[in-house]
XYZ file of C-alpha atoms in Angstrom:
91
model
C 70.455 12.765 -31.242
C 67.480 13.485 -29.110
C 65.191 16.815 -30.105
C 63.277 18.986 -27.708
C 60.952 21.988 -29.463
C 60.597 23.491 -25.670
C 64.037 22.973 -23.938
C 67.237 21.747 -24.038
C 67.225 18.256 -23.572
C 68.743 16.648 -20.416
C 68.675 13.360 -21.002
C 68.308 10.966 -23.701
C 64.609 10.324 -23.197
C 63.976 14.030 -23.044
C 62.284 14.426 -26.545
C 61.670 12.896 -29.627
C 65.206 10.349 -30.539
C 65.843 11.182 -33.971
C 68.940 8.596 -33.808
C 71.036 6.216 -32.267
C 73.865 4.824 -34.009
C 77.862 4.754 -34.924
C 76.817 7.112 -37.914
C 78.575 10.818 -38.521
C 75.326 12.311 -39.424
C 72.079 12.152 -39.078
C 68.890 14.332 -40.161
C 65.835 15.267 -38.566
C 63.110 14.044 -41.621
C 60.326 14.840 -38.641
C 60.586 18.580 -37.503
C 59.459 21.295 -39.472
C 61.848 23.963 -40.288
C 59.698 26.712 -39.557
C 59.624 25.829 -35.881
C 62.704 26.057 -33.270
C 63.828 23.581 -31.605
C 66.602 22.231 -29.372
C 68.943 19.252 -30.094
C 71.080 17.365 -28.199
C 73.941 14.271 -28.864
C 75.005 11.939 -26.297
C 77.503 8.957 -26.516
C 77.166 6.143 -24.561
C 78.983 3.202 -23.945
C 77.509 -0.483 -23.462
C 76.183 -0.220 -19.783
C 75.091 1.833 -21.407
C 76.012 5.010 -19.245
C 75.536 8.574 -21.141
C 77.570 11.281 -21.332
C 76.853 15.094 -21.170
C 74.822 16.230 -24.086
C 75.976 18.604 -26.988
C 73.686 21.012 -27.547
C 72.108 23.533 -29.603
C 69.275 25.603 -30.659
C 68.330 25.704 -34.038
C 65.493 28.215 -35.305
C 65.270 30.396 -39.098
C 66.810 33.154 -37.228
C 69.878 32.089 -36.037
C 71.602 28.935 -34.622
C 73.032 28.711 -31.031
C 75.522 26.580 -29.461
C 74.451 25.906 -26.063
C 77.129 25.134 -23.582
C 76.752 23.938 -19.444
C 72.893 23.305 -19.005
C 72.374 22.044 -15.886
C 69.363 19.974 -15.490
C 67.644 21.848 -12.387
C 68.085 25.311 -14.432
C 65.735 23.929 -17.333
C 62.344 25.260 -16.299
C 59.542 23.566 -17.728
C 56.460 25.806 -19.488
C 52.873 25.776 -17.499
C 53.872 22.390 -15.357
C 54.961 20.111 -18.829
C 56.650 16.946 -18.357
C 59.592 16.047 -19.824
C 58.894 14.532 -23.067
C 59.523 10.604 -23.635
C 61.832 9.443 -26.579
C 58.897 7.620 -27.827
C 56.257 10.510 -27.799
C 55.279 12.485 -30.769
C 52.157 13.829 -29.376
C 54.373 17.418 -28.818
C 55.537 17.560 -32.279
């Protein structure tokens, strides 16, 4: 599970990694509930090869399920680079 405040994560390495494992749920203990964020869940095998993400956008006003995000459609604001999984500078 990956979180990104600026755009839907397009890979498992495009944001803050919240969890990786076989559990059926997790919590975002790092995020601020007052700041909207995009969440992506990826499944993977032993290689690992990652699936297309299941995406959701959360805010205090509404929560939206996002379907069919194409990597080329995601425009980064002001030339931002995708955030790596270990980079907490954007939080």
